[in-house]
């Protein structure tokens, strides 16, 4: 009898606990934000950084009671889709978001994917924040894409200017993978270099992304003896291989790229041969980082066991979406309202010290505000870690 009573009490306690947990979860409605990007293959580091940044921030928001918009606290749910850097899969991912009624999506990470999903996004009322550079995605009549980072045609001139002034660089060679993203970035880099007065001594050498021996690829480039070797649109997986081959061929000039890289991958694949390699970093430095950015880095590291510097930039997209929805709650289900709000939107930047603001920029590049304002941080790799080379702003 006593055992039965104890069992009954125990079952009642479990039922009550389950009920309370359900009620606690049900207290907040759920706001779904999508991610469509590459989390597998050679470029996986780009999308993984996105997804982990979003998941870290969402968990933090939910843990602290939700995100309040117009008096209602929402739990944030991240719905993710690995497009495997395949435009067809990117379309499938965006269609999945539309089917789930999601109006705000971060990604895709590459040009082909971002262009491919445009019709789906525009037809289904989805604002998306790609990390892709074609200007036609952000110029009228396009209106649904918002560039989530600094573009190569904005960072490239800043890097080249710095190297011309500080390193005496006069000649430059470009090499790119034989894919649309890197080739587009190469062409933009060439135009920027020539506009600054640099002599382009090699620009037509390409490689396949599955190349394992880059010595034959780089040999004709090395014969041109450039001061600067630009790895246009290089993926984190290919960068250390190219750097190692260039150095083993005797190249002593500067190597740079306008894409974000992974210090751990560079250390593993190129070691000290990568010292001096210049790349675009995450949008923060120890001097710029606010206490909230410091806590974000710690939470990310606790959650995933490591941190990617690029997440200093990738943390921003979700914050921009939520803060813009807070500014105009009607935009939760109405992207036209979101677009209107973008023109005058401004909010404190929680990830930077000082009086920095979240705001949409891009008038100079696109003729409309279709880019998030984040600092341009340019890094140099040294002995296993990135160091800040310089910081700039773009519009």
CSV table of C-alpha atoms in Angstrom, one decimal:
chain,number,residue,atom,x,y,z
A,1,UNK,CA,0.0,0.0,0.0
A,2,UNK,CA,2.8,2.4,1.0
A,3,UNK,CA,4.6,1.5,-2.3
A,4,UNK,CA,1.5,2.3,-4.3
A,5,UNK,CA,1.0,5.6,-2.5
A,6,UNK,CA,4.7,6.5,-3.1
A,7,UNK,CA,4.4,5.6,-6.8
A,8,UNK,CA,1.2,7.7,-7.1
A,9,UNK,CA,2.9,10.7,-5.5
A,10,UNK,CA,6.0,10.3,-7.7
A,11,UNK,CA,3.9,10.1,-10.9
A,12,UNK,CA,1.9,13.1,-9.8
A,13,UNK,CA,5.2,15.0,-9.3
A,14,UNK,CA,6.5,14.0,-12.7
A,15,UNK,CA,3.2,15.0,-14.3
A,16,UNK,CA,3.2,18.3,-12.5
A,17,UNK,CA,6.8,19.0,-13.5
A,18,UNK,CA,6.0,18.2,-17.1
A,19,UNK,CA,3.0,20.4,-17.0
A,20,UNK,CA,4.9,23.3,-15.5
A,21,UNK,CA,7.7,22.9,-18.1
A,22,UNK,CA,5.1,23.0,-20.9
A,23,UNK,CA,3.4,26.0,-19.4
A,24,UNK,CA,6.7,27.8,-19.0
A,25,UNK,CA,7.6,27.1,-22.6
A,26,UNK,CA,4.2,28.1,-23.8
A,27,UNK,CA,4.4,31.4,-22.0
A,28,UNK,CA,6.4,32.9,-25.0
A,29,UNK,CA,5.3,32.6,-28.6
A,30,UNK,CA,8.0,31.4,-30.9
A,31,UNK,CA,9.6,33.6,-33.6
A,32,UNK,CA,11.4,31.5,-36.2
A,33,UNK,CA,14.4,32.9,-38.0
A,34,UNK,CA,15.9,30.9,-40.8
A,35,UNK,CA,19.4,30.1,-41.9
A,36,UNK,CA,20.2,28.7,-45.4
A,37,UNK,CA,24.0,28.3,-46.0
A,38,UNK,CA,26.9,26.0,-46.4
A,39,UNK,CA,27.9,23.9,-43.4
A,40,UNK,CA,29.7,21.1,-45.2
A,41,UNK,CA,32.5,20.9,-47.7
A,42,UNK,CA,35.5,23.2,-48.2
A,43,UNK,CA,33.6,26.4,-47.4
A,44,UNK,CA,31.8,24.9,-44.4
A,45,UNK,CA,33.5,27.3,-41.9
A,46,UNK,CA,31.6,30.3,-43.4
A,47,UNK,CA,28.2,28.8,-42.8
A,48,UNK,CA,29.0,27.0,-39.5
A,49,UNK,CA,30.1,30.4,-38.1
A,50,UNK,CA,26.7,31.8,-39.1
A,51,UNK,CA,24.7,29.0,-37.7
A,52,UNK,CA,26.6,28.8,-34.4
A,53,UNK,CA,26.4,32.6,-34.0
A,54,UNK,CA,22.6,32.5,-34.4
A,55,UNK,CA,22.2,29.5,-32.1
A,56,UNK,CA,24.3,31.0,-29.4
A,57,UNK,CA,22.5,34.3,-29.5
A,58,UNK,CA,19.0,32.6,-29.6
A,59,UNK,CA,19.9,30.4,-26.6
A,60,UNK,CA,21.0,33.5,-24.7
A,61,UNK,CA,17.9,35.4,-25.5
A,62,UNK,CA,15.6,32.5,-24.5
A,63,UNK,CA,17.5,31.8,-21.3
A,64,UNK,CA,17.0,35.4,-20.2
A,65,UNK,CA,13.2,35.5,-20.9
A,66,UNK,CA,12.9,36.0,-24.6
A,67,UNK,CA,13.1,39.0,-27.0
A,68,UNK,CA,10.4,41.7,-26.4
A,69,UNK,CA,8.7,43.2,-29.4
A,70,UNK,CA,5.7,45.5,-28.7
A,71,UNK,CA,5.2,44.2,-25.2
A,72,UNK,CA,5.4,40.5,-26.2
A,73,UNK,CA,8.4,38.3,-25.3
A,74,UNK,CA,9.3,35.9,-28.0
A,75,UNK,CA,11.5,32.8,-27.8
A,76,UNK,CA,13.8,32.7,-30.8
A,77,UNK,CA,14.0,29.4,-32.8
A,78,UNK,CA,16.7,29.0,-35.5
A,79,UNK,CA,15.6,26.8,-38.4
A,80,UNK,CA,18.8,25.8,-40.4
A,81,UNK,CA,19.4,24.2,-43.8
A,82,UNK,CA,22.7,23.1,-45.2
A,83,UNK,CA,22.7,24.1,-48.9
A,84,UNK,CA,26.1,22.4,-49.4
A,85,UNK,CA,27.2,25.4,-51.6
A,86,UNK,CA,24.7,24.1,-54.2
A,87,UNK,CA,22.3,26.7,-55.7
A,88,UNK,CA,19.6,24.0,-56.2
A,89,UNK,CA,19.8,23.1,-52.5
A,90,UNK,CA,19.8,26.8,-51.6
A,91,UNK,CA,16.5,27.1,-53.5
A,92,UNK,CA,15.1,24.1,-51.7
A,93,UNK,CA,16.2,25.6,-48.4
A,94,UNK,CA,14.5,28.9,-49.0
A,95,UNK,CA,11.4,27.0,-50.1
A,96,UNK,CA,11.4,25.2,-46.8
A,97,UNK,CA,11.6,28.5,-45.0
A,98,UNK,CA,8.6,29.8,-47.0
A,99,UNK,CA,6.6,26.6,-46.2
A,100,UNK,CA,7.3,27.2,-42.5
A,101,UNK,CA,6.1,30.8,-42.7
A,102,UNK,CA,9.5,32.3,-42.0
A,103,UNK,CA,9.9,35.8,-43.3
A,104,UNK,CA,13.6,36.5,-42.2
A,105,UNK,CA,16.5,34.3,-43.3
A,106,UNK,CA,20.3,34.6,-42.8
A,107,UNK,CA,22.3,33.4,-45.8
A,108,UNK,CA,23.2,32.1,-48.3
A,109,UNK,CA,27.0,32.4,-48.0
A,110,UNK,CA,28.0,32.5,-51.7
A,111,UNK,CA,27.0,34.4,-54.9
A,112,UNK,CA,25.4,31.5,-56.8
A,113,UNK,CA,23.2,30.6,-53.9
A,114,UNK,CA,22.2,34.1,-53.0
A,115,UNK,CA,21.2,34.8,-56.7
A,116,UNK,CA,19.3,31.5,-57.0
A,117,UNK,CA,17.1,32.1,-54.0
A,118,UNK,CA,16.1,35.6,-55.0
A,119,UNK,CA,12.9,34.7,-56.9
A,120,UNK,CA,11.7,32.5,-54.0
A,121,UNK,CA,12.4,35.2,-51.4
A,122,UNK,CA,10.6,37.9,-53.4
A,123,UNK,CA,7.6,35.7,-54.2
A,124,UNK,CA,7.1,34.6,-50.7
A,125,UNK,CA,7.8,37.8,-48.8
A,126,UNK,CA,11.2,36.8,-47.3
A,127,UNK,CA,14.0,39.2,-46.4
A,128,UNK,CA,17.3,37.5,-46.5
A,129,UNK,CA,20.8,38.5,-45.4
A,130,UNK,CA,23.4,36.9,-47.7
A,131,UNK,CA,27.1,37.0,-47.5
A,132,UNK,CA,27.5,37.4,-51.3
A,133,UNK,CA,28.7,40.3,-53.3
A,134,UNK,CA,26.9,40.8,-56.6
A,135,UNK,CA,25.6,44.3,-56.6
A,136,UNK,CA,22.4,43.4,-58.5
A,137,UNK,CA,21.2,41.6,-55.4
A,138,UNK,CA,21.1,44.9,-53.5
A,139,UNK,CA,20.4,47.5,-56.2
A,140,UNK,CA,16.8,48.4,-57.3
A,141,UNK,CA,14.6,46.8,-58.5
A,142,UNK,CA,15.9,44.1,-56.0
A,143,UNK,CA,14.7,44.9,-52.5
A,144,UNK,CA,14.7,41.7,-50.4
A,145,UNK,CA,18.4,41.1,-49.9
A,146,UNK,CA,20.6,42.8,-47.3
A,147,UNK,CA,24.4,42.3,-47.4
A,148,UNK,CA,25.5,40.9,-44.1
A,149,UNK,CA,29.2,41.9,-44.3
A,150,UNK,CA,31.7,44.2,-46.0
A,151,UNK,CA,32.0,43.3,-49.7
A,152,UNK,CA,35.3,42.6,-51.5
A,153,UNK,CA,34.9,45.7,-53.6
A,154,UNK,CA,34.8,47.7,-50.4
A,155,UNK,CA,37.5,45.9,-48.5
A,156,UNK,CA,39.9,45.3,-51.4
A,157,UNK,CA,40.7,48.9,-52.1
A,158,UNK,CA,41.2,49.5,-48.3
A,159,UNK,CA,43.7,46.6,-48.2
A,160,UNK,CA,45.5,47.6,-51.4
A,161,UNK,CA,45.8,51.2,-50.2
A,162,UNK,CA,47.3,50.1,-46.9
A,163,UNK,CA,49.8,47.9,-48.6
A,164,UNK,CA,50.8,50.5,-51.1
A,165,UNK,CA,51.4,53.0,-48.3
A,166,UNK,CA,52.9,50.7,-45.7
A,167,UNK,CA,54.7,48.0,-47.7
A,168,UNK,CA,55.5,49.8,-50.9
A,169,UNK,CA,53.4,47.3,-53.0
A,170,UNK,CA,53.4,48.2,-56.7
A,171,UNK,CA,52.6,45.0,-58.6
A,172,UNK,CA,49.8,42.4,-57.9
A,173,UNK,CA,48.8,39.0,-59.1
A,174,UNK,CA,45.4,37.4,-58.7
A,175,UNK,CA,44.5,33.7,-58.6
A,176,UNK,CA,41.0,32.3,-58.2
A,177,UNK,CA,39.1,29.0,-58.1
A,178,UNK,CA,37.2,28.3,-61.3
A,179,UNK,CA,33.8,29.1,-59.8
A,180,UNK,CA,31.6,32.1,-60.2
A,181,UNK,CA,32.1,33.5,-56.7
A,182,UNK,CA,35.9,33.6,-56.7
A,183,UNK,CA,36.0,34.7,-60.4
A,184,UNK,CA,33.6,37.6,-59.7
A,185,UNK,CA,35.7,38.7,-56.7
A,186,UNK,CA,38.9,38.4,-58.8
A,187,UNK,CA,37.4,40.7,-61.4
A,188,UNK,CA,36.4,43.2,-58.8
A,189,UNK,CA,39.8,43.1,-57.2
A,190,UNK,CA,41.5,43.7,-60.6
A,191,UNK,CA,39.3,46.7,-61.3
A,192,UNK,CA,40.1,48.1,-57.8
A,193,UNK,CA,43.8,47.5,-58.1
A,194,UNK,CA,44.0,49.2,-61.5
A,195,UNK,CA,42.0,52.2,-60.3
A,196,UNK,CA,44.5,52.7,-57.5
A,197,UNK,CA,47.4,52.5,-60.0
A,198,UNK,CA,48.7,49.0,-59.2
A,199,UNK,CA,50.2,47.1,-62.0
A,200,UNK,CA,48.4,43.7,-62.5
A,201,UNK,CA,51.0,41.3,-63.6
A,202,UNK,CA,48.9,38.1,-63.6
A,203,UNK,CA,45.2,37.6,-63.5
A,204,UNK,CA,44.1,34.6,-65.6
A,205,UNK,CA,45.3,31.6,-63.6
A,206,UNK,CA,42.6,29.5,-62.0
A,207,UNK,CA,42.3,26.2,-60.2
A,208,UNK,CA,39.7,23.5,-59.4
A,209,UNK,CA,38.5,23.5,-55.8
A,210,UNK,CA,39.5,19.9,-55.3
A,211,UNK,CA,43.1,20.6,-56.3
A,212,UNK,CA,45.6,19.1,-53.8
A,213,UNK,CA,48.9,20.1,-55.4
A,214,UNK,CA,49.1,23.8,-56.1
A,215,UNK,CA,52.7,24.0,-57.2
A,216,UNK,CA,51.9,23.6,-61.0
A,217,UNK,CA,49.1,26.1,-60.6
A,218,UNK,CA,51.2,28.8,-58.9
A,219,UNK,CA,54.4,28.3,-60.9
A,220,UNK,CA,53.5,30.6,-63.8
A,221,UNK,CA,52.2,33.2,-61.3
A,222,UNK,CA,55.5,33.2,-59.4
A,223,UNK,CA,57.4,33.9,-62.6
A,224,UNK,CA,55.7,37.3,-62.8
A,225,UNK,CA,57.3,38.2,-59.4
A,226,UNK,CA,54.4,40.2,-57.9
A,227,UNK,CA,54.8,42.2,-54.7
A,228,UNK,CA,51.3,41.1,-53.7
A,229,UNK,CA,49.5,37.8,-54.3
A,230,UNK,CA,45.7,38.0,-53.9
A,231,UNK,CA,43.8,34.7,-53.3
A,232,UNK,CA,40.4,35.9,-54.7
A,233,UNK,CA,37.4,34.4,-52.9
A,234,UNK,CA,39.5,31.6,-51.4
A,235,UNK,CA,37.8,29.1,-49.2
A,236,UNK,CA,39.2,28.4,-45.7
A,237,UNK,CA,40.2,24.9,-46.9
A,238,UNK,CA,42.2,26.0,-49.9
A,239,UNK,CA,43.9,29.0,-48.4
A,240,UNK,CA,46.6,27.1,-46.4
A,241,UNK,CA,47.4,24.9,-49.4
A,242,UNK,CA,47.9,27.9,-51.6
A,243,UNK,CA,50.0,29.7,-49.0
A,244,UNK,CA,52.2,26.7,-48.4
A,245,UNK,CA,52.8,26.2,-52.1
A,246,UNK,CA,53.6,29.8,-52.8
A,247,UNK,CA,56.1,30.0,-49.9
A,248,UNK,CA,57.7,26.7,-50.9
A,249,UNK,CA,58.2,28.1,-54.4
A,250,UNK,CA,60.1,30.9,-52.8
A,251,UNK,CA,57.6,33.7,-52.8
A,252,UNK,CA,58.5,36.4,-50.2
A,253,UNK,CA,55.9,39.0,-51.0
A,254,UNK,CA,52.5,39.7,-49.3
A,255,UNK,CA,49.6,37.3,-49.6
A,256,UNK,CA,46.1,38.5,-49.0
A,257,UNK,CA,42.4,37.8,-49.5
A,258,UNK,CA,39.1,39.6,-49.1
A,259,UNK,CA,37.4,36.6,-47.6
A,260,UNK,CA,37.2,35.6,-43.9
A,261,UNK,CA,39.5,32.8,-42.8
A,262,UNK,CA,39.9,30.3,-39.9
A,263,UNK,CA,43.1,30.7,-37.8
A,264,UNK,CA,42.9,27.0,-36.7
A,265,UNK,CA,42.7,25.8,-40.3
A,266,UNK,CA,45.7,28.0,-41.3
A,267,UNK,CA,47.7,26.8,-38.4
A,268,UNK,CA,47.0,23.1,-39.2
A,269,UNK,CA,47.5,23.4,-43.0
A,270,UNK,CA,50.3,26.0,-43.3
A,271,UNK,CA,51.8,26.6,-39.9
A,272,UNK,CA,54.3,29.4,-39.7
A,273,UNK,CA,54.3,29.7,-43.5
A,274,UNK,CA,51.0,31.5,-43.1
A,275,UNK,CA,52.6,34.3,-41.0
A,276,UNK,CA,51.9,37.6,-42.6
A,277,UNK,CA,48.8,36.4,-44.4
A,278,UNK,CA,46.2,39.2,-44.6
A,279,UNK,CA,42.4,38.6,-44.6
A,280,UNK,CA,39.2,40.3,-43.6
A,281,UNK,CA,38.4,39.5,-40.0
A,282,UNK,CA,35.3,39.5,-37.8
A,283,UNK,CA,33.8,42.9,-37.1
A,284,UNK,CA,35.5,43.4,-33.7
A,285,UNK,CA,38.8,43.8,-31.9
A,286,UNK,CA,39.7,43.7,-28.2
A,287,UNK,CA,39.5,47.5,-28.2
A,288,UNK,CA,36.1,47.6,-29.9
A,289,UNK,CA,34.5,44.7,-28.1
A,290,UNK,CA,31.8,45.6,-25.6
A,291,UNK,CA,31.1,43.5,-22.5
A,292,UNK,CA,28.2,42.0,-24.4
A,293,UNK,CA,30.5,40.9,-27.2
A,294,UNK,CA,32.9,39.4,-24.7
A,295,UNK,CA,30.0,37.5,-23.2
A,296,UNK,CA,28.8,36.3,-26.6
A,297,UNK,CA,32.3,34.9,-27.4
A,298,UNK,CA,32.3,33.1,-24.0
A,299,UNK,CA,28.8,31.6,-24.5
A,300,UNK,CA,29.7,30.6,-28.1
A,301,UNK,CA,32.9,28.9,-26.8
A,302,UNK,CA,31.1,27.2,-24.0
A,303,UNK,CA,28.4,25.9,-26.4
A,304,UNK,CA,30.7,24.7,-29.2
A,305,UNK,CA,34.1,24.2,-27.6
A,306,UNK,CA,35.8,26.7,-29.9
A,307,UNK,CA,35.4,30.1,-31.4
A,308,UNK,CA,35.7,31.5,-35.0
A,309,UNK,CA,36.8,35.1,-35.3
A,310,UNK,CA,34.4,35.5,-38.3
A,311,UNK,CA,31.6,35.2,-35.8
A,312,UNK,CA,32.4,38.7,-34.7
A,313,UNK,CA,30.7,39.7,-38.0
A,314,UNK,CA,28.1,36.8,-38.2
A,315,UNK,CA,26.6,37.7,-34.8
A,316,UNK,CA,25.2,40.9,-36.3
A,317,UNK,CA,22.5,39.6,-38.8
A,318,UNK,CA,20.2,38.2,-36.2
A,319,UNK,CA,20.5,41.3,-34.0
A,320,UNK,CA,19.7,43.6,-37.0
A,321,UNK,CA,16.6,41.5,-37.8
A,322,UNK,CA,15.3,41.6,-34.2
A,323,UNK,CA,16.1,45.2,-33.6
A,324,UNK,CA,14.3,46.3,-36.8
A,325,UNK,CA,11.3,44.2,-35.9
A,326,UNK,CA,11.3,45.9,-32.5
A,327,UNK,CA,11.3,49.3,-34.2
A,328,UNK,CA,8.3,48.3,-36.3
A,329,UNK,CA,6.4,45.3,-34.9
A,330,UNK,CA,4.1,45.2,-37.9
A,331,UNK,CA,7.2,44.0,-39.9
A,332,UNK,CA,7.0,40.5,-38.2
A,333,UNK,CA,4.6,39.5,-40.9
A,334,UNK,CA,5.1,42.3,-43.4
A,335,UNK,CA,8.5,42.7,-45.1
A,336,UNK,CA,7.4,45.8,-46.9
A,337,UNK,CA,7.1,47.5,-43.4
A,338,UNK,CA,10.6,46.1,-42.7
A,339,UNK,CA,12.0,47.7,-45.9
A,340,UNK,CA,10.4,51.0,-45.0
A,341,UNK,CA,11.8,51.0,-41.5
A,342,UNK,CA,15.3,50.3,-42.8
A,343,UNK,CA,15.7,53.8,-44.3
A,344,UNK,CA,15.5,55.5,-40.9
A,345,UNK,CA,16.4,52.7,-38.5
A,346,UNK,CA,19.0,53.3,-35.9
A,347,UNK,CA,19.7,51.5,-32.6
A,348,UNK,CA,22.6,51.2,-30.1
A,349,UNK,CA,25.2,48.7,-31.2
A,350,UNK,CA,25.4,46.3,-28.3
A,351,UNK,CA,28.6,44.6,-29.5
A,352,UNK,CA,30.8,47.7,-29.6
A,353,UNK,CA,32.1,50.1,-27.0
A,354,UNK,CA,31.2,53.8,-27.3
A,355,UNK,CA,28.3,55.2,-29.1
A,356,UNK,CA,28.3,53.0,-32.2
A,357,UNK,CA,24.9,52.4,-33.9
A,358,UNK,CA,23.2,49.6,-35.8
A,359,UNK,CA,22.1,51.1,-39.0
A,360,UNK,CA,21.6,50.2,-42.6
A,361,UNK,CA,24.1,51.5,-45.2
A,362,UNK,CA,25.0,50.9,-48.8
A,363,UNK,CA,23.9,54.1,-50.5
A,364,UNK,CA,27.3,54.6,-52.1
A,365,UNK,CA,27.5,51.0,-53.4
A,366,UNK,CA,23.9,50.2,-54.1
A,367,UNK,CA,21.8,53.4,-54.2
A,368,UNK,CA,19.7,52.1,-51.3
A,369,UNK,CA,20.2,50.9,-47.8
A,370,UNK,CA,20.7,47.2,-48.3
A,371,UNK,CA,23.8,46.5,-46.1
A,372,UNK,CA,24.3,46.2,-42.4
A,373,UNK,CA,26.9,48.6,-40.9
A,374,UNK,CA,29.7,46.6,-39.4
A,375,UNK,CA,33.4,47.7,-38.9
A,376,UNK,CA,35.8,46.6,-41.6
A,377,UNK,CA,38.5,44.7,-39.5
A,378,UNK,CA,41.5,43.6,-41.5
A,379,UNK,CA,43.7,40.9,-39.8
A,380,UNK,CA,47.1,39.5,-40.3
A,381,UNK,CA,47.9,36.0,-39.2
A,382,UNK,CA,50.8,35.5,-36.9
A,383,UNK,CA,52.0,32.4,-35.0
A,384,UNK,CA,48.6,30.7,-34.8
A,385,UNK,CA,46.3,33.6,-34.3
A,386,UNK,CA,44.9,36.7,-36.0
A,387,UNK,CA,46.2,40.2,-35.1
A,388,UNK,CA,44.4,43.4,-36.1
A,389,UNK,CA,46.1,45.2,-38.9
A,390,UNK,CA,43.7,48.1,-39.2
A,391,UNK,CA,40.0,49.0,-38.8
A,392,UNK,CA,37.9,51.1,-41.2
A,393,UNK,CA,34.3,51.9,-42.1
A,394,UNK,CA,32.4,51.6,-45.4
A,395,UNK,CA,29.1,52.9,-46.6
